[in-house]
């Protein structure tokens, strides 16, 4: 099976997963213990039978369950996500997703990048220099980063950045790049609306958006940073003791070439599922970080919808998260084929 067929097979296998996850979401929301129509009218002091039936009709709950399920699934797969009940009442869910999703993806991208660029090199360095002072320092640092809760680290970092100007004369706006960014609030991504190339053609605005998101991204990627450091160290330790590495040494191949060509590349294989899985967790688990740093992203939107009982919005956002998860899994499979060419050639 060549690489293209392997990827196509993985894409086709994701279709049943998407259907099953979406079906479970529908069942939990509309067939679970919570009555969506009653929840919609929970703030109405003069609840009557007529208003209750009108709410059921509005939500399509007066139809047979099978018919409602088919209509709901069809609307999702045709990207007709409907309108919100309580959060931004009457707003189109698709428009809200397009407005909120870029902020979460921007935050998730930089948190994953920070975790990879710091955690993986330190883990590899600790594995190569095992049982040295550098290894002990890196290992302890990874444990500490892994142990610190995101919400606690977010509050501490926010307090340091906000209070450092009065205590130490440090101003985040003038740090490294003199760009007004602040510490809290949405990253300024509006300049890219309708023009994705603005990311490269307007470097000043891009740098401001990066600087704005860095504190939140550092907090969100902290746990993954420690985890990738630990797993990277273990992977290098296991790989450098393999027989093919000893054989390469016996052939007289320079140590630097052995490390880069054999040890590091093969040590990346067990890290691929860790990085891709944590990428989804970072995107989907950004609720608390977005709350602390005042970022109106998908995490905050999902939190508000769940707290206020906006069940159709919750269902639509769950559909978006499932699609994101499957996309990341497919990206993981593609990375596998790039790092290890043997993947995708079963039976040969």
Tab-separated table of C-alpha atoms in Angstrom:
chain	number	residue	atom	x	y	z
A	1	UNK	CA	0.000	0.000	0.000
A	2	UNK	CA	1.621	3.247	-1.096
A	3	UNK	CA	1.602	6.454	0.897
A	4	UNK	CA	-1.336	8.073	-0.937
A	5	UNK	CA	-3.565	5.018	-0.504
A	6	UNK	CA	-2.611	4.862	3.156
A	7	UNK	CA	-3.667	8.493	3.728
A	8	UNK	CA	-6.914	8.023	1.743
A	9	UNK	CA	-7.667	4.947	3.863
A	10	UNK	CA	-7.175	6.973	7.046
A	11	UNK	CA	-9.471	9.725	5.774
A	12	UNK	CA	-12.197	7.202	4.935
A	13	UNK	CA	-11.806	5.556	8.342
A	14	UNK	CA	-12.441	8.917	10.004
A	15	UNK	CA	-15.930	9.182	8.488
A	16	UNK	CA	-17.516	6.544	10.815
A	17	UNK	CA	-15.786	8.196	13.770
A	18	UNK	CA	-17.274	11.566	12.829
A	19	UNK	CA	-20.735	10.021	12.432
A	20	UNK	CA	-20.507	8.126	15.739
A	21	UNK	CA	-19.233	11.122	17.714
A	22	UNK	CA	-21.897	13.395	16.253
A	23	UNK	CA	-24.618	10.820	16.923
A	24	UNK	CA	-23.556	10.480	20.549
A	25	UNK	CA	-23.646	14.272	20.870
A	26	UNK	CA	-27.229	14.362	19.537
A	27	UNK	CA	-28.328	11.565	21.851
A	28	UNK	CA	-26.828	13.164	24.965
A	29	UNK	CA	-28.290	16.597	24.214
A	30	UNK	CA	-31.726	15.791	22.847
A	31	UNK	CA	-32.457	12.377	24.377
A	32	UNK	CA	-30.683	12.883	27.688
A	33	UNK	CA	-32.143	13.886	31.054
A	34	UNK	CA	-32.189	17.630	30.243
A	35	UNK	CA	-35.259	18.961	28.442
A	36	UNK	CA	-33.936	21.494	25.879
A	37	UNK	CA	-37.294	23.279	25.551
A	38	UNK	CA	-37.681	23.688	29.322
A	39	UNK	CA	-34.069	24.807	29.544
A	40	UNK	CA	-34.708	27.437	26.880
A	41	UNK	CA	-37.602	28.845	28.933
A	42	UNK	CA	-35.930	28.472	32.327
A	43	UNK	CA	-35.670	32.239	32.783
A	44	UNK	CA	-39.305	32.865	31.911
A	45	UNK	CA	-41.306	33.500	35.085
A	46	UNK	CA	-44.692	32.942	33.358
A	47	UNK	CA	-44.021	29.542	31.805
A	48	UNK	CA	-47.169	28.162	30.181
A	49	UNK	CA	-47.987	25.022	28.255
A	50	UNK	CA	-48.412	27.074	25.080
A	51	UNK	CA	-44.957	28.637	25.437
A	52	UNK	CA	-43.456	25.234	26.173
A	53	UNK	CA	-45.009	23.683	23.051
A	54	UNK	CA	-43.909	26.689	20.984
A	55	UNK	CA	-40.343	26.182	22.195
A	56	UNK	CA	-40.474	22.481	21.283
A	57	UNK	CA	-41.730	23.409	17.819
A	58	UNK	CA	-38.979	25.996	17.406
A	59	UNK	CA	-36.358	23.396	18.270
A	60	UNK	CA	-37.968	20.709	16.100
A	61	UNK	CA	-38.643	18.490	19.122
A	62	UNK	CA	-42.279	18.009	18.075
A	63	UNK	CA	-40.987	15.730	15.306
A	64	UNK	CA	-40.317	12.012	15.815
A	65	UNK	CA	-36.825	11.447	17.269
A	66	UNK	CA	-35.579	9.750	14.094
A	67	UNK	CA	-36.727	12.637	11.906
A	68	UNK	CA	-35.144	15.195	14.257
A	69	UNK	CA	-31.906	13.181	14.264
A	70	UNK	CA	-31.772	13.054	10.467
A	71	UNK	CA	-32.514	16.774	10.130
A	72	UNK	CA	-29.961	17.693	12.791
A	73	UNK	CA	-27.241	15.545	11.201
A	74	UNK	CA	-28.030	16.897	7.741
A	75	UNK	CA	-27.775	20.477	8.975
A	76	UNK	CA	-24.420	19.798	10.614
A	77	UNK	CA	-22.888	18.064	7.612
A	78	UNK	CA	-24.129	20.852	5.315
A	79	UNK	CA	-22.620	23.368	7.782
A	80	UNK	CA	-26.021	24.836	8.668
A	81	UNK	CA	-25.309	25.167	12.385
A	82	UNK	CA	-28.446	27.175	13.166
A	83	UNK	CA	-28.770	30.017	15.679
A	84	UNK	CA	-27.952	30.429	19.344
A	85	UNK	CA	-30.613	30.512	22.085
A	86	UNK	CA	-29.039	32.332	24.980
A	87	UNK	CA	-25.394	33.160	24.178
A	88	UNK	CA	-25.452	36.033	21.660
A	89	UNK	CA	-29.175	35.378	21.197
A	90	UNK	CA	-30.239	34.930	17.588
A	91	UNK	CA	-26.706	34.969	16.198
A	92	UNK	CA	-25.701	32.505	13.524
A	93	UNK	CA	-23.577	29.722	15.038
A	94	UNK	CA	-21.453	29.396	11.898
A	95	UNK	CA	-20.603	33.092	12.018
A	96	UNK	CA	-19.698	32.807	15.720
A	97	UNK	CA	-17.407	29.848	14.999
A	98	UNK	CA	-15.664	31.757	12.202
A	99	UNK	CA	-15.224	34.691	14.593
A	100	UNK	CA	-14.023	32.757	17.663
A	101	UNK	CA	-12.119	29.831	16.096
A	102	UNK	CA	-9.118	31.798	14.698
A	103	UNK	CA	-8.259	33.076	18.188
A	104	UNK	CA	-8.232	29.570	19.651
A	105	UNK	CA	-6.276	28.157	16.703
A	106	UNK	CA	-3.784	31.044	17.038
A	107	UNK	CA	-3.412	30.342	20.752
A	108	UNK	CA	-3.176	26.568	20.202
A	109	UNK	CA	-0.635	26.914	17.400
A	110	UNK	CA	1.779	29.003	19.442
A	111	UNK	CA	1.306	26.916	22.589
A	112	UNK	CA	2.134	23.741	20.622
A	113	UNK	CA	5.078	25.462	18.910
A	114	UNK	CA	6.484	26.680	22.234
A	115	UNK	CA	6.089	23.212	23.763
A	116	UNK	CA	7.829	21.554	20.804
A	117	UNK	CA	10.634	24.083	20.424
A	118	UNK	CA	11.505	23.997	24.127
A	119	UNK	CA	10.413	20.580	25.380
A	120	UNK	CA	11.681	18.332	22.568
A	121	UNK	CA	15.224	19.809	22.266
A	122	UNK	CA	15.692	19.778	26.046
A	123	UNK	CA	14.435	16.186	26.219
A	124	UNK	CA	16.772	15.102	23.431
A	125	UNK	CA	19.697	16.932	25.025
A	126	UNK	CA	18.986	15.296	28.391
A	127	UNK	CA	18.809	11.882	26.711
A	128	UNK	CA	22.130	12.365	24.911
A	129	UNK	CA	23.757	13.695	28.117
A	130	UNK	CA	22.116	11.146	30.410
A	131	UNK	CA	23.158	10.981	34.071
A	132	UNK	CA	24.878	14.355	33.953
A	133	UNK	CA	24.114	17.596	35.752
A	134	UNK	CA	22.415	18.940	32.604
A	135	UNK	CA	20.234	15.829	32.468
A	136	UNK	CA	19.186	16.205	36.099
A	137	UNK	CA	18.359	19.900	35.692
A	138	UNK	CA	16.307	19.256	32.534
A	139	UNK	CA	14.476	16.323	34.108
A	140	UNK	CA	13.591	18.248	37.270
A	141	UNK	CA	12.475	21.234	35.177
A	142	UNK	CA	10.211	18.965	33.133
A	143	UNK	CA	8.612	17.545	36.267
A	144	UNK	CA	8.047	21.035	37.681
A	145	UNK	CA	6.486	22.352	34.454
A	146	UNK	CA	4.309	19.250	34.206
A	147	UNK	CA	3.115	19.591	37.796
A	148	UNK	CA	2.041	23.245	37.666
A	149	UNK	CA	-1.702	23.646	36.918
A	150	UNK	CA	-2.468	25.905	33.962
A	151	UNK	CA	-4.914	28.110	35.844
A	152	UNK	CA	-2.440	28.679	38.697
A	153	UNK	CA	0.432	29.461	36.339
A	154	UNK	CA	-1.844	31.794	34.348
A	155	UNK	CA	-2.728	33.828	37.436
A	156	UNK	CA	0.914	33.982	38.599
A	157	UNK	CA	2.237	35.033	35.184
A	158	UNK	CA	-0.528	37.585	34.755
A	159	UNK	CA	0.229	39.084	38.173
A	160	UNK	CA	3.961	39.241	37.379
A	161	UNK	CA	3.510	40.904	33.991
A	162	UNK	CA	0.930	43.395	35.235
A	163	UNK	CA	2.704	44.243	38.488
A	164	UNK	CA	6.271	44.225	37.168
A	165	UNK	CA	6.006	47.722	35.699
A	166	UNK	CA	5.362	49.327	39.077
A	167	UNK	CA	7.835	47.085	40.937
A	168	UNK	CA	10.738	46.731	38.498
A	169	UNK	CA	9.997	49.221	35.736
A	170	UNK	CA	9.365	46.359	33.289
A	171	UNK	CA	6.775	47.083	30.599
A	172	UNK	CA	5.531	44.229	28.410
A	173	UNK	CA	4.559	46.664	25.646
A	174	UNK	CA	8.173	47.781	25.227
A	175	UNK	CA	9.812	44.381	25.847
A	176	UNK	CA	11.886	43.135	22.853
A	177	UNK	CA	9.644	44.799	20.279
A	178	UNK	CA	8.061	48.176	20.891
A	179	UNK	CA	4.532	47.212	19.898
A	180	UNK	CA	1.360	47.963	21.852
A	181	UNK	CA	0.021	44.556	22.753
A	182	UNK	CA	-0.893	44.356	26.423
A	183	UNK	CA	-1.195	41.108	28.366
A	184	UNK	CA	-4.926	40.376	28.302
A	185	UNK	CA	-7.555	40.591	25.599
A	186	UNK	CA	-8.001	39.216	22.101
A	187	UNK	CA	-5.000	38.981	19.767
A	188	UNK	CA	-5.419	41.486	16.965
A	189	UNK	CA	-6.216	39.173	14.064
A	190	UNK	CA	-8.804	41.386	12.381
A	191	UNK	CA	-6.224	42.702	9.924
A	192	UNK	CA	-6.178	39.235	8.296
A	193	UNK	CA	-9.938	39.194	7.638
A	194	UNK	CA	-10.442	38.144	4.039
A	195	UNK	CA	-6.706	38.233	3.327
A	196	UNK	CA	-4.680	35.337	4.831
A	197	UNK	CA	-1.545	36.631	3.083
A	198	UNK	CA	-1.646	39.635	5.419
A	199	UNK	CA	0.103	37.329	7.890
A	200	UNK	CA	3.226	37.866	5.766
A	201	UNK	CA	2.550	41.175	4.029
A	202	UNK	CA	1.873	43.078	7.260
A	203	UNK	CA	4.703	41.923	9.558
A	204	UNK	CA	4.201	44.625	12.193
A	205	UNK	CA	0.602	43.586	12.869
A	206	UNK	CA	1.639	39.911	12.846
A	207	UNK	CA	4.389	40.562	15.408
A	208	UNK	CA	1.903	42.433	17.596
A	209	UNK	CA	-0.538	39.496	17.422
A	210	UNK	CA	2.248	37.034	18.299
A	211	UNK	CA	3.446	39.148	21.213
A	212	UNK	CA	-0.123	39.492	22.473
A	213	UNK	CA	-0.670	35.720	22.579
A	214	UNK	CA	2.745	34.670	23.947
A	215	UNK	CA	1.918	34.827	27.707
A	216	UNK	CA	-1.247	32.747	27.268
A	217	UNK	CA	0.537	30.353	24.887
A	218	UNK	CA	3.383	29.840	27.362
A	219	UNK	CA	0.889	28.959	30.092
A	220	UNK	CA	-1.166	26.650	27.871
A	221	UNK	CA	1.878	24.834	26.519
A	222	UNK	CA	3.639	24.451	29.877
A	223	UNK	CA	2.243	21.009	30.761
A	224	UNK	CA	2.921	19.672	27.259
A	225	UNK	CA	6.410	21.115	27.398
A	226	UNK	CA	7.275	19.024	30.458
A	227	UNK	CA	5.616	15.919	29.047
A	228	UNK	CA	7.420	16.132	25.710
A	229	UNK	CA	10.700	16.745	27.515
A	230	UNK	CA	10.236	13.582	29.582
A	231	UNK	CA	9.109	11.382	26.677
A	232	UNK	CA	11.806	12.793	24.361
A	233	UNK	CA	14.496	11.913	26.895
A	234	UNK	CA	13.163	8.363	27.269
A	235	UNK	CA	12.919	7.908	23.489
A	236	UNK	CA	16.540	9.002	22.978
A	237	UNK	CA	17.756	6.704	25.765
A	238	UNK	CA	15.997	3.731	24.171
A	239	UNK	CA	17.077	4.584	20.633
A	240	UNK	CA	20.772	5.157	21.296
A	241	UNK	CA	21.026	1.673	22.831
A	242	UNK	CA	19.594	-0.074	19.757
A	243	UNK	CA	21.727	-2.532	17.806
A	244	UNK	CA	21.711	-0.501	14.589
A	245	UNK	CA	23.277	2.424	16.488
A	246	UNK	CA	26.025	0.131	17.800
A	247	UNK	CA	26.525	-1.180	14.262
A	248	UNK	CA	26.846	2.369	12.936
A	249	UNK	CA	29.502	3.103	15.559
A	250	UNK	CA	31.355	-0.086	14.610
A	251	UNK	CA	31.389	1.070	10.983
A	252	UNK	CA	33.182	4.225	12.058
A	253	UNK	CA	30.345	6.667	11.314
A	254	UNK	CA	30.992	9.978	13.149
A	255	UNK	CA	29.053	10.453	16.359
A	256	UNK	CA	27.341	13.626	15.151
A	257	UNK	CA	26.021	11.808	12.063
A	258	UNK	CA	24.768	8.934	14.209
A	259	UNK	CA	22.913	11.321	16.496
A	260	UNK	CA	21.234	13.328	13.721
A	261	UNK	CA	20.551	10.561	11.192
A	262	UNK	CA	19.750	7.593	13.417
A	263	UNK	CA	19.016	8.601	17.006
A	264	UNK	CA	16.995	11.800	16.647
A	265	UNK	CA	14.930	10.727	13.649
A	266	UNK	CA	13.893	7.408	15.200
A	267	UNK	CA	13.293	9.048	18.586
A	268	UNK	CA	10.724	11.320	16.919
A	269	UNK	CA	8.440	8.381	16.081
A	270	UNK	CA	7.027	7.860	19.621
A	271	UNK	CA	6.746	11.652	20.012
A	272	UNK	CA	4.406	12.106	17.030
A	273	UNK	CA	1.240	10.756	18.751
A	274	UNK	CA	2.112	12.657	21.923
A	275	UNK	CA	2.511	15.977	20.105
A	276	UNK	CA	-0.615	15.576	17.947
A	277	UNK	CA	-2.777	14.351	20.836
A	278	UNK	CA	-1.665	17.210	23.052
A	279	UNK	CA	-2.261	19.644	20.184
A	280	UNK	CA	-5.949	18.746	20.300
A	281	UNK	CA	-5.988	18.870	24.102
A	282	UNK	CA	-4.432	22.330	24.019
A	283	UNK	CA	-6.991	23.609	21.497
A	284	UNK	CA	-9.928	21.992	23.283
A	285	UNK	CA	-8.648	22.583	26.795
A	286	UNK	CA	-8.040	26.308	26.558
A	287	UNK	CA	-11.163	27.268	28.529
A	288	UNK	CA	-9.458	28.374	31.745
A	289	UNK	CA	-6.525	30.069	30.015
A	290	UNK	CA	-8.875	32.020	27.748
A	291	UNK	CA	-10.929	33.039	30.777
A	292	UNK	CA	-7.892	34.320	32.699
A	293	UNK	CA	-6.356	36.199	29.766
A	294	UNK	CA	-9.666	37.541	28.458
A	295	UNK	CA	-9.452	35.820	25.063
A	296	UNK	CA	-12.796	35.299	23.336
A	297	UNK	CA	-12.038	31.949	21.748
A	298	UNK	CA	-13.800	28.629	21.259
A	299	UNK	CA	-13.034	27.552	24.814
A	300	UNK	CA	-14.780	30.590	26.300
A	301	UNK	CA	-17.685	30.241	23.857
A	302	UNK	CA	-18.141	26.587	24.814
A	303	UNK	CA	-17.918	27.444	28.522
A	304	UNK	CA	-20.560	30.173	28.224
A	305	UNK	CA	-22.848	27.888	26.179
A	306	UNK	CA	-22.558	25.059	28.714
A	307	UNK	CA	-23.104	27.321	31.731
A	308	UNK	CA	-26.133	29.072	30.209
A	309	UNK	CA	-27.613	25.868	28.798
A	310	UNK	CA	-27.416	26.823	25.113
A	311	UNK	CA	-27.598	23.180	24.031
A	312	UNK	CA	-27.701	23.607	20.222
A	313	UNK	CA	-24.588	25.777	20.448
A	314	UNK	CA	-22.927	23.124	22.622
A	315	UNK	CA	-23.795	20.458	20.033
A	316	UNK	CA	-22.458	22.535	17.153
A	317	UNK	CA	-19.226	23.277	18.997
A	318	UNK	CA	-18.824	19.590	19.822
A	319	UNK	CA	-19.125	18.887	16.088
A	320	UNK	CA	-16.384	21.444	15.386
A	321	UNK	CA	-14.128	19.908	18.072
A	322	UNK	CA	-14.657	16.416	16.623
A	323	UNK	CA	-13.689	17.673	13.153
A	324	UNK	CA	-10.583	19.321	14.629
A	325	UNK	CA	-9.636	16.097	16.414
A	326	UNK	CA	-9.973	14.040	13.223
A	327	UNK	CA	-7.975	16.610	11.258
A	328	UNK	CA	-5.166	16.436	13.803
A	329	UNK	CA	-5.241	12.628	13.693
A	330	UNK	CA	-4.900	12.683	9.899
A	331	UNK	CA	-2.004	15.131	10.234
A	332	UNK	CA	-0.459	12.662	12.676
A	333	UNK	CA	-0.680	9.873	10.098
A	334	UNK	CA	0.926	12.089	7.458
A	335	UNK	CA	3.773	12.917	9.851
A	336	UNK	CA	4.257	9.201	10.487
A	337	UNK	CA	4.739	8.549	6.762
A	338	UNK	CA	7.251	11.403	6.512
A	339	UNK	CA	9.331	10.384	9.537
A	340	UNK	CA	9.146	6.621	8.978
A	341	UNK	CA	8.760	5.711	5.261
A	342	UNK	CA	7.877	2.135	6.221
A	343	UNK	CA	4.470	3.315	7.445
A	344	UNK	CA	1.831	2.680	4.798
A	345	UNK	CA	3.575	-0.268	3.194
A	346	UNK	CA	1.931	-3.128	5.069
A	347	UNK	CA	2.503	-6.564	3.682
A	348	UNK	CA	5.703	-5.687	1.773
